[in-house]
Coordinates of C-alpha atoms in Angstrom, one line a residue:
M1 CA -41.1 38.6 8.0
T2 CA -40.8 41.9 6.2
C3 CA -37.4 42.6 7.7
K4 CA -36.2 39.1 6.8
W5 CA -37.5 39.5 3.2
L6 CA -35.8 42.9 2.9
A7 CA -32.5 41.6 4.2
G8 CA -32.6 38.7 1.7
M9 CA -33.3 41.1 -1.1
L10 CA -30.4 43.3 -0.1
V11 CA -28.0 40.3 -0.1
A12 CA -29.3 39.2 -3.5
A13 CA -29.0 42.7 -4.9
T14 CA -25.4 42.9 -3.6
M15 CA -24.5 39.6 -5.3
I16 CA -26.1 40.7 -8.5
A17 CA -24.1 43.9 -8.4
G18 CA -20.9 41.9 -8.2
H19 CA -20.3 42.4 -4.5
G20 CA -21.0 38.8 -3.2
P21 CA -18.6 36.6 -1.4
S22 CA -15.5 35.8 -3.5
L23 CA -14.1 32.2 -4.0
A24 CA -11.5 33.1 -1.4
E25 CA -14.3 33.7 1.2
E26 CA -16.8 31.0 0.2
V27 CA -16.4 27.7 2.1
A28 CA -16.2 24.4 0.3
P29 CA -18.7 21.7 1.4
Q30 CA -17.3 19.1 3.8
P31 CA -18.2 15.4 3.3
A32 CA -20.8 14.3 5.8
A33 CA -18.7 11.5 7.3
L34 CA -15.7 13.8 8.1
V35 CA -15.2 15.5 11.5
A36 CA -12.7 18.4 11.1
D37 CA -11.6 19.3 14.6
E38 CA -9.7 22.6 15.0
I39 CA -9.2 22.6 11.2
P40 CA -10.1 25.9 9.5
P41 CA -12.7 25.8 6.8
I42 CA -11.5 25.0 3.2
T43 CA -12.3 27.8 0.7
L44 CA -13.6 27.3 -2.8
D45 CA -10.6 29.2 -4.0
M46 CA -8.3 26.4 -2.7
V47 CA -10.6 23.8 -4.3
E48 CA -10.5 25.5 -7.7
R49 CA -6.7 26.1 -7.6
T50 CA -6.0 22.4 -6.9
R51 CA -8.8 20.9 -9.0
P52 CA -6.7 19.5 -11.9
Y53 CA -4.6 17.6 -9.4
M54 CA -7.7 16.1 -7.8
E55 CA -9.1 14.8 -11.0
Y56 CA -6.5 12.2 -11.9
R57 CA -7.5 8.6 -12.4
T58 CA -5.6 5.3 -12.3
A59 CA -6.2 1.9 -13.8
S60 CA -4.6 -1.2 -12.3
F61 CA -4.4 -4.6 -14.0
V62 CA -6.4 -7.3 -12.1
D63 CA -6.9 -10.4 -14.4
W64 CA -7.5 -11.7 -17.9
D65 CA -10.9 -12.9 -19.1
P66 CA -10.2 -16.3 -20.6
K67 CA -13.4 -16.2 -22.7
T68 CA -13.1 -12.9 -24.4
R69 CA -9.4 -12.1 -24.0
A70 CA -10.4 -8.8 -22.4
M71 CA -8.4 -7.3 -19.5
L72 CA -10.0 -6.8 -16.1
V73 CA -8.9 -3.6 -14.4
S74 CA -9.7 -1.6 -11.3
T75 CA -10.4 2.1 -11.9
R76 CA -12.5 4.9 -10.6
F77 CA -15.2 6.9 -12.4
A78 CA -17.1 8.1 -9.3
D79 CA -16.1 8.0 -5.7
T80 CA -14.6 4.6 -5.4
S81 CA -12.5 2.2 -7.6
Q82 CA -14.5 -0.6 -9.2
L83 CA -13.8 -3.5 -11.6
H84 CA -14.0 -2.7 -15.4
R85 CA -13.5 -4.8 -18.5
V86 CA -11.4 -3.5 -21.3
A87 CA -11.9 -5.5 -24.6
T88 CA -8.9 -4.2 -26.5
P89 CA -5.9 -2.0 -25.9
M90 CA -7.0 1.6 -25.3
G91 CA -10.6 0.4 -25.6
Q92 CA -13.6 1.6 -23.6
R93 CA -13.8 0.7 -19.9
E94 CA -17.0 -1.3 -19.2
Q95 CA -17.9 -1.0 -15.5
L96 CA -18.8 -4.4 -13.9
T97 CA -19.2 -3.6 -10.2
F98 CA -21.1 -0.7 -8.7
A99 CA -20.4 -0.8 -5.0
S100 CA -20.3 2.1 -2.6
E101 CA -17.0 0.6 -1.2
P102 CA -13.9 0.1 -3.4
V103 CA -13.3 -3.1 -5.3
Y104 CA -9.6 -3.6 -6.1
S105 CA -9.3 -7.3 -6.7
G106 CA -11.1 -10.1 -8.5
Q107 CA -10.4 -13.2 -10.5
F108 CA -12.0 -15.2 -13.3
A109 CA -12.5 -19.0 -13.2
P110 CA -10.0 -20.8 -15.4
D111 CA -12.7 -21.2 -18.1
G112 CA -14.0 -17.7 -17.7
S113 CA -17.4 -18.9 -16.5
S114 CA -17.4 -17.0 -13.3
L115 CA -15.9 -13.8 -11.9
L116 CA -15.3 -13.5 -8.1
F117 CA -14.3 -10.4 -6.1
E118 CA -14.1 -9.2 -2.6
K119 CA -14.9 -6.0 -0.7
D120 CA -15.3 -4.8 2.8
S121 CA -17.5 -2.1 4.5
G122 CA -16.2 1.3 5.5
G123 CA -12.5 0.2 5.6
N124 CA -13.1 -2.4 8.3
E125 CA -11.2 -5.0 6.2
V126 CA -13.9 -7.6 7.0
N127 CA -14.0 -8.7 3.3
Q128 CA -16.8 -10.7 1.8
I129 CA -16.6 -12.8 -1.3
Y130 CA -19.0 -12.2 -4.2
A131 CA -19.7 -13.8 -7.6
L132 CA -20.8 -11.5 -10.4
E133 CA -23.8 -13.2 -12.0
S134 CA -26.0 -11.6 -14.7
D135 CA -24.2 -8.3 -13.9
R136 CA -25.3 -8.5 -10.2
P137 CA -23.2 -9.5 -7.2
R138 CA -24.1 -12.7 -5.3
L139 CA -22.8 -13.1 -1.8
L140 CA -20.8 -16.3 -1.4
S141 CA -19.4 -15.8 2.2
D142 CA -21.5 -15.5 5.3
G143 CA -21.6 -11.7 5.4
E144 CA -20.1 -11.5 8.9
S145 CA -16.7 -13.1 9.1
R146 CA -13.4 -11.9 7.5
N147 CA -12.7 -13.6 4.2
N148 CA -10.0 -13.5 1.5
L149 CA -10.0 -15.0 -2.0
G150 CA -7.5 -17.8 -2.7
P151 CA -6.7 -19.7 -5.9
W152 CA -9.0 -21.6 -8.2
S153 CA -8.2 -25.3 -8.7
S154 CA -6.8 -26.3 -12.1
S155 CA -10.2 -27.8 -13.0
G156 CA -12.1 -24.7 -12.0
Q157 CA -14.4 -26.7 -9.8
L158 CA -13.0 -25.5 -6.4
L159 CA -12.0 -22.3 -4.8
A160 CA -9.7 -22.1 -1.8
F161 CA -10.3 -19.2 0.5
G162 CA -9.5 -18.0 4.0
S163 CA -12.1 -17.2 6.7
N164 CA -12.2 -16.6 10.4
K165 CA -15.9 -17.7 10.7
R166 CA -15.0 -20.7 12.9
T167 CA -13.3 -18.7 15.7
G168 CA -13.9 -15.1 14.8
L169 CA -10.2 -14.5 15.2
Y170 CA -7.8 -16.6 13.1
N171 CA -7.8 -17.4 9.4
D172 CA -8.8 -21.0 8.6
I173 CA -8.6 -22.4 5.1
Y174 CA -11.7 -23.7 3.3
L175 CA -12.6 -25.2 -0.1
M176 CA -15.8 -24.3 -1.9
N177 CA -17.5 -24.8 -5.2
P178 CA -18.6 -21.2 -5.9
A179 CA -21.6 -22.5 -7.7
N180 CA -22.8 -23.9 -4.4
P181 CA -21.6 -21.8 -1.4
D182 CA -23.1 -24.3 1.0
S183 CA -20.4 -26.8 -0.2
A184 CA -17.7 -24.9 1.8
K185 CA -15.7 -27.3 4.0
L186 CA -12.9 -26.7 6.4
L187 CA -9.5 -27.9 5.2
V188 CA -7.0 -26.3 7.7
A189 CA -8.0 -25.2 11.2
S190 CA -5.6 -22.5 12.5
T191 CA -4.6 -21.8 16.0
G192 CA -2.9 -18.5 15.2
G193 CA -0.6 -16.8 12.8
G194 CA -1.6 -15.7 9.3
W195 CA -2.7 -18.7 7.2
F196 CA -3.4 -18.3 3.4
P197 CA -4.0 -20.7 0.5
I198 CA -1.4 -20.3 -2.2
D199 CA -1.8 -22.7 -5.1
F200 CA -3.2 -26.0 -6.2
S201 CA -0.9 -28.7 -7.7
P202 CA -1.6 -29.2 -11.4
D203 CA -3.5 -32.5 -10.7
D204 CA -5.6 -30.8 -7.9
K205 CA -4.5 -33.4 -5.4
Y206 CA -2.6 -30.9 -3.2
L207 CA -3.0 -27.4 -1.9
L208 CA 0.0 -25.4 -0.9
V209 CA -0.7 -23.2 2.2
F210 CA 1.3 -20.6 3.9
N211 CA 1.6 -19.4 7.5
Y212 CA 2.9 -15.9 7.8
V213 CA 4.7 -15.7 11.2
S214 CA 6.7 -12.6 10.3
V215 CA 8.1 -10.9 7.2
S216 CA 11.2 -13.2 7.4
D217 CA 9.4 -16.4 8.7
N218 CA 6.9 -17.9 6.3
Q219 CA 6.0 -21.5 6.9
L220 CA 4.9 -23.8 4.0
Y221 CA 2.6 -26.8 4.2
L222 CA 1.4 -29.2 1.5
I223 CA -2.1 -30.4 2.2
D224 CA -3.4 -33.7 0.7
I225 CA -6.9 -32.6 -0.2
A226 CA -8.5 -36.1 -0.3
Q227 CA -6.9 -37.2 3.0
G228 CA -6.9 -33.8 4.8
S229 CA -3.3 -34.5 5.9
S230 CA -0.5 -32.0 5.9
R231 CA 3.2 -32.1 5.4
K232 CA 5.5 -29.2 6.5
L233 CA 8.0 -28.1 3.9
T234 CA 9.9 -25.6 6.0
D235 CA 12.1 -25.9 9.0
S236 CA 11.0 -23.6 11.9
S237 CA 14.5 -23.4 13.2
K238 CA 15.6 -21.7 9.9
P239 CA 13.1 -18.9 9.1
V240 CA 12.6 -18.3 5.4
G241 CA 10.8 -15.5 3.6
Y242 CA 9.0 -15.8 0.3
A243 CA 7.9 -13.3 -2.3
G244 CA 6.0 -15.7 -4.5
L245 CA 5.1 -19.5 -4.8
Q246 CA 3.6 -21.2 -7.8
F247 CA 3.3 -24.7 -9.3
A248 CA 4.5 -25.0 -12.9
P249 CA 2.5 -27.2 -15.3
D250 CA 5.1 -30.0 -14.9
G251 CA 4.4 -30.1 -11.1
R252 CA 7.6 -28.3 -9.9
L253 CA 7.1 -25.8 -7.2
W254 CA 8.8 -22.5 -8.0
A255 CA 9.6 -19.9 -5.3
A256 CA 11.2 -16.5 -4.8
S257 CA 12.9 -17.3 -1.5
D258 CA 15.7 -16.0 0.7
D259 CA 16.5 -19.6 1.8
G260 CA 20.3 -19.7 2.1
S261 CA 20.7 -16.1 1.1
D262 CA 20.2 -12.5 2.3
I263 CA 18.1 -11.7 -0.8
K264 CA 15.3 -13.5 -2.5
R265 CA 16.4 -15.7 -5.4
L266 CA 14.1 -17.6 -7.9
G267 CA 14.3 -21.4 -7.9
V268 CA 12.6 -24.7 -7.2
V269 CA 11.5 -26.3 -4.0
N270 CA 12.0 -30.1 -4.0
L271 CA 8.7 -31.5 -2.7
E272 CA 10.4 -34.7 -1.5
T273 CA 13.4 -33.2 0.4
A274 CA 11.9 -29.6 0.9
L275 CA 15.3 -28.3 -0.3
F276 CA 15.4 -25.0 -2.3
E277 CA 17.5 -25.0 -5.5
P278 CA 18.1 -21.4 -6.6
L279 CA 18.3 -21.0 -10.4
I280 CA 18.2 -17.2 -10.9
D281 CA 20.2 -14.9 -8.6
E282 CA 20.1 -11.1 -9.0
K283 CA 23.1 -10.7 -6.6
I284 CA 22.2 -7.7 -4.4
W285 CA 18.6 -7.3 -5.4
D286 CA 15.4 -9.1 -4.3
I287 CA 13.2 -10.9 -6.8
S288 CA 9.9 -9.6 -5.5
A289 CA 7.3 -11.3 -7.7
F290 CA 6.9 -13.8 -10.6
D291 CA 4.4 -15.6 -12.7
I292 CA 4.6 -18.7 -14.9
S293 CA 3.0 -18.9 -18.3
K294 CA 0.3 -21.5 -18.8
D295 CA 2.5 -23.7 -21.0
G296 CA 5.4 -23.4 -18.6
R297 CA 7.7 -21.9 -21.2
W298 CA 8.2 -18.5 -19.6
I299 CA 8.7 -17.1 -16.1
A300 CA 8.2 -13.4 -15.8
Y301 CA 9.8 -11.9 -12.7
E302 CA 10.2 -8.5 -11.1
V303 CA 13.6 -7.3 -9.6
N304 CA 13.4 -4.8 -6.9
Q305 CA 16.4 -2.4 -7.5
A306 CA 16.4 -0.1 -4.5
G307 CA 12.6 0.4 -5.0
R308 CA 12.5 0.6 -8.7
S309 CA 11.1 -2.4 -10.7
L310 CA 12.9 -4.2 -13.5
L311 CA 10.9 -6.8 -15.5
K312 CA 12.7 -9.9 -16.9
F313 CA 11.7 -13.1 -18.7
Y314 CA 13.3 -16.4 -18.1
D315 CA 13.0 -19.0 -20.9
T316 CA 12.7 -22.4 -19.2
K317 CA 13.7 -24.2 -22.4
T318 CA 16.9 -22.4 -23.0
G319 CA 17.7 -20.9 -19.6
V320 CA 18.1 -17.4 -21.2
V321 CA 17.1 -14.3 -19.3
R322 CA 16.0 -11.2 -21.2
D323 CA 15.3 -7.7 -19.8
V324 CA 12.2 -5.6 -20.8
D325 CA 14.0 -2.3 -21.6
A326 CA 10.9 -0.4 -22.7
L327 CA 9.6 0.2 -19.2
P328 CA 10.2 3.7 -17.7
A329 CA 11.7 4.0 -14.3
G330 CA 8.9 3.2 -11.9
V331 CA 7.1 0.3 -10.1
I332 CA 5.3 -2.7 -11.7
S333 CA 2.8 -4.9 -9.9
G334 CA 0.1 -7.6 -10.5
I335 CA 2.1 -9.6 -13.1
R336 CA 0.0 -12.4 -14.5
F337 CA 0.1 -14.4 -17.8
A338 CA -3.0 -14.8 -20.0
P339 CA -3.8 -18.3 -21.2
W340 CA -2.7 -17.2 -24.7
G341 CA 0.7 -16.0 -23.5
D342 CA 0.7 -12.2 -22.9
L343 CA 1.7 -10.8 -19.5
G344 CA -0.5 -8.3 -17.8
I345 CA 1.1 -5.7 -15.5
T346 CA 0.4 -2.4 -13.8
L347 CA 3.0 0.3 -14.4
N348 CA 3.2 3.1 -11.9
S349 CA 5.5 6.1 -12.5
N350 CA 5.3 9.8 -11.8
Q351 CA 5.8 10.6 -15.5
T352 CA 3.2 8.1 -16.8
G353 CA 0.6 7.9 -14.1
T354 CA -0.7 4.4 -13.2
D355 CA -2.1 2.3 -16.0
A356 CA -2.4 -1.3 -17.3
Y357 CA -0.1 -2.8 -19.9
S358 CA 0.7 -6.1 -21.5
V359 CA 4.1 -7.5 -22.6
N360 CA 4.6 -10.1 -25.3
P361 CA 7.2 -12.7 -24.0
E362 CA 8.4 -13.5 -27.5
T363 CA 9.1 -10.0 -28.7
L364 CA 9.1 -8.1 -25.4
A365 CA 6.8 -5.5 -27.0
L366 CA 5.0 -3.3 -24.5
T367 CA 1.3 -2.5 -25.2
R368 CA -0.6 0.1 -23.2
W369 CA -4.2 -0.9 -22.5
T370 CA -5.4 2.1 -20.6
R371 CA -4.5 5.8 -20.5
S372 CA -5.9 7.3 -17.4
E373 CA -6.8 11.0 -17.2
T374 CA -4.7 13.3 -15.1
G375 CA -7.0 16.2 -14.8
G376 CA -5.9 17.7 -18.1
L377 CA -2.3 17.9 -16.9
D378 CA 0.6 16.3 -18.8
A379 CA 2.0 13.5 -16.6
A380 CA 5.2 13.6 -18.6
A381 CA 5.8 17.1 -17.3
N382 CA 6.0 15.9 -13.7
V383 CA 9.4 15.6 -12.1
A384 CA 11.3 12.3 -12.0
P385 CA 12.7 11.3 -8.6
E386 CA 16.4 11.0 -7.9
L387 CA 17.9 8.3 -5.7
V388 CA 19.6 9.7 -2.6
E389 CA 22.1 7.4 -0.8
I390 CA 23.6 7.9 2.6
S391 CA 25.5 6.1 5.4
S392 CA 23.5 6.4 8.7
F393 CA 24.8 7.0 12.2
D394 CA 26.3 3.5 12.4
G395 CA 27.6 3.3 8.9
E396 CA 24.5 1.4 7.6
K397 CA 23.9 2.3 4.0
M398 CA 20.4 3.3 2.9
S399 CA 18.6 5.4 0.3
G400 CA 15.4 7.2 -0.6
F401 CA 13.7 9.1 -3.4
L402 CA 13.8 12.9 -3.7
Y403 CA 11.3 14.8 -5.9
R404 CA 12.8 18.2 -6.6
P405 CA 10.7 21.1 -8.0
D406 CA 11.6 22.3 -11.4
P407 CA 14.3 25.0 -10.8
D408 CA 13.2 27.0 -13.8
R409 CA 9.8 27.5 -12.2
H410 CA 10.8 27.7 -8.5
K411 CA 13.9 29.7 -7.8
G412 CA 16.0 29.6 -4.7
K413 CA 16.1 27.1 -1.8
R414 CA 13.0 25.0 -1.6
P415 CA 11.0 23.8 1.5
L416 CA 11.0 20.1 2.1
I417 CA 8.6 17.4 3.4
I418 CA 10.0 14.1 4.5
S419 CA 7.3 11.4 4.0
I420 CA 8.0 8.1 5.8
H421 CA 6.4 4.8 4.7
G422 CA 4.4 2.4 6.9
G423 CA 4.9 -1.2 7.6
P424 CA 7.5 -1.0 8.8
E425 CA 7.9 -3.9 6.4
G426 CA 7.2 -1.6 3.4
Q427 CA 9.3 0.4 0.9
A428 CA 9.4 3.8 -0.7
N429 CA 9.2 3.5 -4.5
P430 CA 9.5 5.9 -7.4
R431 CA 5.7 6.2 -7.8
F432 CA 3.1 8.5 -9.3
L433 CA 2.6 11.3 -6.7
G434 CA -1.1 12.0 -7.6
R435 CA -2.4 14.9 -5.6
N436 CA 1.1 15.6 -4.1
N437 CA 2.3 16.7 -7.5
Y438 CA 0.5 20.0 -6.6
L439 CA 3.0 20.5 -3.8
V440 CA 6.0 19.9 -6.1
N441 CA 4.8 21.6 -9.3
E442 CA 2.7 24.5 -8.0
L443 CA 4.1 25.3 -4.5
G444 CA 7.7 24.3 -5.2
I445 CA 7.9 22.0 -2.2
A446 CA 10.5 19.1 -2.4
L447 CA 9.3 15.7 -1.3
F448 CA 11.6 13.0 0.1
Y449 CA 10.7 9.3 0.7
P450 CA 13.3 7.5 2.8
N451 CA 13.9 3.8 3.2
V452 CA 15.1 3.5 6.8
R453 CA 16.3 0.3 8.4
G454 CA 13.4 -2.2 8.6
S455 CA 12.3 -1.5 5.0
T456 CA 11.8 -4.4 2.7
G457 CA 13.6 -4.8 -0.6
F458 CA 17.1 -4.7 0.8
G459 CA 17.5 -8.2 2.1
K460 CA 16.5 -10.0 5.3
R461 CA 19.3 -8.6 7.4
F462 CA 18.3 -5.0 6.7
V463 CA 14.6 -5.7 7.3
A464 CA 15.4 -7.1 10.8
L465 CA 17.6 -4.2 11.9
D466 CA 14.7 -2.5 13.7
N467 CA 13.0 -5.5 15.3
G468 CA 11.9 -5.3 18.9
P469 CA 11.7 -2.4 21.3
W470 CA 15.5 -2.0 21.9
L471 CA 16.3 -1.5 18.2
R472 CA 13.2 0.5 17.3
E473 CA 14.6 4.0 17.7
N474 CA 17.6 3.2 15.4
S475 CA 15.2 3.8 12.5
V476 CA 14.4 7.2 14.0
L477 CA 18.1 8.0 14.1
D478 CA 18.2 7.1 10.3
I479 CA 15.8 10.1 9.8
G480 CA 18.4 12.2 11.6
A481 CA 21.1 11.0 9.1
F482 CA 18.8 11.8 6.2
L483 CA 18.1 15.2 7.7
D484 CA 21.8 15.9 8.0
R485 CA 22.2 15.1 4.3
L486 CA 19.2 17.1 3.1
R487 CA 19.9 20.1 5.3
G488 CA 23.3 20.3 3.6
D489 CA 21.8 20.3 0.2
R490 CA 22.3 23.7 -1.4
N491 CA 18.9 23.6 -3.0
I492 CA 16.9 22.8 0.2
D493 CA 15.8 25.4 2.7
R494 CA 17.2 23.9 5.9
N495 CA 14.8 26.2 7.9
R496 CA 11.7 24.9 6.3
I497 CA 11.5 21.1 6.7
A498 CA 8.5 19.1 7.9
V499 CA 7.7 15.4 8.4
T500 CA 4.8 13.2 7.6
G501 CA 3.9 9.5 7.4
G502 CA 1.2 6.9 7.7
S503 CA 0.6 3.9 10.0
Y504 CA 4.1 3.0 11.3
G505 CA 5.2 6.1 9.4
G506 CA 2.8 7.9 11.7
Y507 CA 4.8 6.7 14.7
M508 CA 8.0 7.7 12.9
T509 CA 6.6 11.2 12.4
L510 CA 5.8 11.6 16.0
A511 CA 9.2 10.2 17.1
A512 CA 11.0 12.5 14.6
M513 CA 9.1 15.5 16.0
L514 CA 10.3 14.7 19.4
R515 CA 14.0 13.9 18.6
Y516 CA 14.5 16.5 15.8
G517 CA 11.8 19.1 16.6
K518 CA 14.3 22.0 16.5
Q519 CA 15.1 21.1 12.9
L520 CA 11.4 20.7 11.8
K521 CA 8.6 23.1 11.3
A522 CA 5.6 20.7 11.7
G523 CA 4.5 17.1 11.5
L524 CA 1.4 15.4 10.0
E525 CA 0.7 11.8 10.9
V526 CA -1.9 9.5 9.3
V527 CA -3.4 6.5 11.2
G528 CA -0.2 6.4 13.2
I529 CA 0.8 4.5 16.4
S530 CA 1.2 6.8 19.4
N531 CA 1.7 4.2 22.2
F532 CA 3.0 0.7 21.3
V533 CA 1.4 -0.9 24.4
T534 CA -2.1 0.5 23.8
F535 CA -1.7 -0.3 20.1
L536 CA -0.8 -3.9 20.7
E537 CA -3.7 -4.2 23.3
N538 CA -6.3 -2.7 21.0
T539 CA -5.4 -3.8 17.4
Q540 CA -7.6 -6.5 16.1
A541 CA -6.8 -9.8 17.9
Y542 CA -6.0 -11.7 14.8
R543 CA -3.1 -9.3 14.1
R544 CA -1.7 -9.1 17.6
D545 CA 0.9 -11.9 17.4
L546 CA 2.0 -10.8 14.0
R547 CA 2.8 -7.3 15.3
R548 CA 4.4 -8.6 18.5
A549 CA 6.9 -10.4 16.3
E550 CA 7.9 -7.0 14.9
Y551 CA 7.5 -4.5 17.8
G552 CA 7.8 -6.6 21.0
D553 CA 5.5 -8.3 23.4
E554 CA 3.6 -6.0 25.8
R555 CA 2.8 -8.9 28.1
D556 CA 6.5 -9.3 29.1
P557 CA 7.2 -6.7 31.9
E558 CA 10.6 -5.8 30.6
Q559 CA 9.5 -5.3 27.0
R560 CA 6.4 -3.5 28.1
A561 CA 8.5 -1.0 30.0
K562 CA 10.7 -0.4 27.0
L563 CA 7.7 -0.1 24.7
E564 CA 6.2 2.6 27.0
E565 CA 9.5 4.4 27.1
I566 CA 9.9 4.7 23.3
S567 CA 6.2 5.6 22.7
P568 CA 5.6 9.2 21.6
L569 CA 2.6 9.5 24.0
A570 CA 5.0 9.2 27.0
R571 CA 6.8 12.4 25.8
A572 CA 3.9 14.2 24.2
H573 CA 4.5 17.2 26.5
E574 CA 7.8 17.7 24.7
I575 CA 6.2 18.2 21.3
R576 CA 6.7 21.9 20.5
I577 CA 5.8 22.1 16.8
P578 CA 2.3 22.0 15.2
L579 CA 0.8 18.6 14.7
M580 CA -2.0 17.3 12.4
V581 CA -3.5 13.8 12.8
V582 CA -5.7 12.0 10.2
T583 CA -7.8 9.0 11.5
G584 CA -10.2 6.4 10.2
A585 CA -12.9 5.5 12.7
N586 CA -13.1 1.9 11.4
D587 CA -9.4 1.2 11.4
P588 CA -8.8 -2.5 12.4
R589 CA -5.0 -2.1 12.4
V590 CA -4.3 1.1 14.3
P591 CA -7.4 1.9 16.3
A592 CA -8.7 5.5 16.3
S593 CA -7.9 5.7 20.0
E594 CA -4.2 6.0 19.1
A595 CA -5.0 9.4 17.4
E596 CA -7.4 10.6 20.1
Q597 CA -4.9 10.2 22.9
I598 CA -2.0 12.0 21.2
V599 CA -4.2 14.8 20.1
T600 CA -5.5 15.2 23.6
A601 CA -2.0 15.1 25.1
V602 CA -0.5 17.7 22.7
R603 CA -3.5 20.1 23.1
A604 CA -3.1 19.8 26.9
N605 CA 0.4 21.3 26.4
G606 CA -1.1 24.3 24.6
R607 CA 0.2 23.2 21.2
P608 CA -1.7 23.2 17.9
A609 CA -3.2 19.7 17.0
W610 CA -5.5 19.5 14.1
H611 CA -7.6 16.3 13.8
L612 CA -9.4 15.0 10.7
L613 CA -11.6 11.9 11.4
A614 CA -13.5 9.9 8.8
Q615 CA -16.4 7.9 10.2
N616 CA -16.6 5.8 7.1
E617 CA -13.0 4.9 6.5
G618 CA -10.4 2.6 8.0
H619 CA -6.6 2.4 7.6
G620 CA -6.4 5.3 5.2
F621 CA -8.9 7.2 3.1
R622 CA -10.2 5.4 0.1
K623 CA -13.2 7.4 -1.0
K624 CA -12.4 10.2 -3.4
A625 CA -14.5 12.9 -1.6
N626 CA -12.7 12.1 1.7
A627 CA -9.3 11.9 0.2
D628 CA -9.7 15.2 -1.6
Y629 CA -10.8 16.9 1.6
Q630 CA -7.8 15.3 3.5
F631 CA -5.5 16.8 0.9
W632 CA -7.0 20.3 1.2
A633 CA -6.8 20.2 5.0
S634 CA -3.2 19.0 4.8
L635 CA -2.4 21.7 2.3
L636 CA -3.9 24.3 4.6
F637 CA -1.7 22.9 7.4
W638 CA 1.5 23.0 5.3
Q639 CA 0.7 26.5 4.0
K640 CA 0.3 27.8 7.5
Y641 CA 3.1 26.0 9.4
L642 CA 5.7 25.2 6.7
L643 CA 5.3 28.0 4.3
G644 CA 3.9 30.7 6.6
Q645 CA 1.0 31.5 4.3
T646 CA -2.8 31.7 4.5
Q647 CA -5.3 30.3 2.1

């Protein structure tokens, strides 16, 4: 004991004398749920250097409170995002939910008497529905099945919701009086597909429901609530995609639809003939969302201009369309009218952050309701992305967003990371970069976000160009075309380029490492697909047919053989550059086994393969402590293998 005591005193004396471990030597604590396999420890020095970029916040518009005229937002003050009430523009955020899991969505009853929300557990996407009563959550669903909130009836007496509680697999549609959860009754029994309730007719006699077969095939049914009968409004022989459906107060059904067009136009579906009459056509751009004011006077709609959002108002009385010019270049979402007429939106841009706003449809005045902290940094000083347009290997035109470091701060040719979105029915947008602004601002790394074929927002022809196993690798060739363009950029260091991506973007990362490994330094994939066959066999059963429509059917011998051939796992022995993989143990979409098998295969070839596993996350990290550590581990990976640096 004397020796141990003496040794302890010597260590203490050394630290008092100023000779203790430095920040560069001290190891940062690792969240308990994370398993860092072959990843070096993170030092406190790295934590402190990056801290301002870790401490940003966002606030997303969720709904309006009809009783108080307050705004409901989702924002984070601890480890997860929760619902908050904001009484006035720039007012205090009053926290309403206090869950350990994030709460992103919720909705008030039409009279404001009730607030419902949903959340899952550990990222498993098995959502439960709750009512907030006397500041405490009350469970309305069964606590076991997968549920999703649907619309309130016009009277506020009924809620439509989806649940798989009957079969444990597919989404059925139910009606319930939230004041009495036992009142839930089955309205639509599903035998497959993705069924969701959309909207009640103004007289509450009908419910519009939607079966999502694929991104370009959405089937509509009108359900007579009293009779329980249904009438199909779409023709299965002519697939149609929708980006919004809503009844107006006069009973007309409005839709953003690609019926009869390559892009989505705004118009009216005739409920008798089921014919779509387009009234607003943005020519080459999709109308990607809309909402109708409670009096039916205004329709606010979003135009997707190569990934950037434009907001417009259509006056149903005069037919006049007006643009909201006060919005900076970025992305809007969650558009919803208040009963008194203002429109709520979320605005996301790298030079503003992500915050909640309202727009007056009469004056088009933009009012900011939240100003989220960005760790003491000025968001306006962040770089704005530039649109890069190319022709791919077959002449197909496509684009992406490039964030260049400030040339005054970072001289010479800059290293580049190509970040590929998931989906594949997704889209890269000019968004707030969050933590990744550290890479651009402090390390001088350029970031590029491409929209390869199969991305949404460019019409239904473009989104179908990668469908099935025989067209799949054409999207990988698109990465090659972007690489050719970027390697020829006089401000990009052609010898320091890496690739990353999540989900389907994880597959693209692995595929790009195989095809273009000689042009890349490293690859980092997050919750990605490594083998299409094992992915399709092991993804949650309710998703399987939806993914077969996109990737191919592993039950068909010819398709199975092709899926195996194009899967990165089949050629893992050819991966010669360092790999990092990030996984959520509870992922219902891309199971953790996809990560485990690619990591094992790459290591068997004697190549570096770092693996970060979160035991309390699913399809991506949502808890701040985990997401911070993921960024630090990724930063360590980029510093070592892209920049050739140590911590």
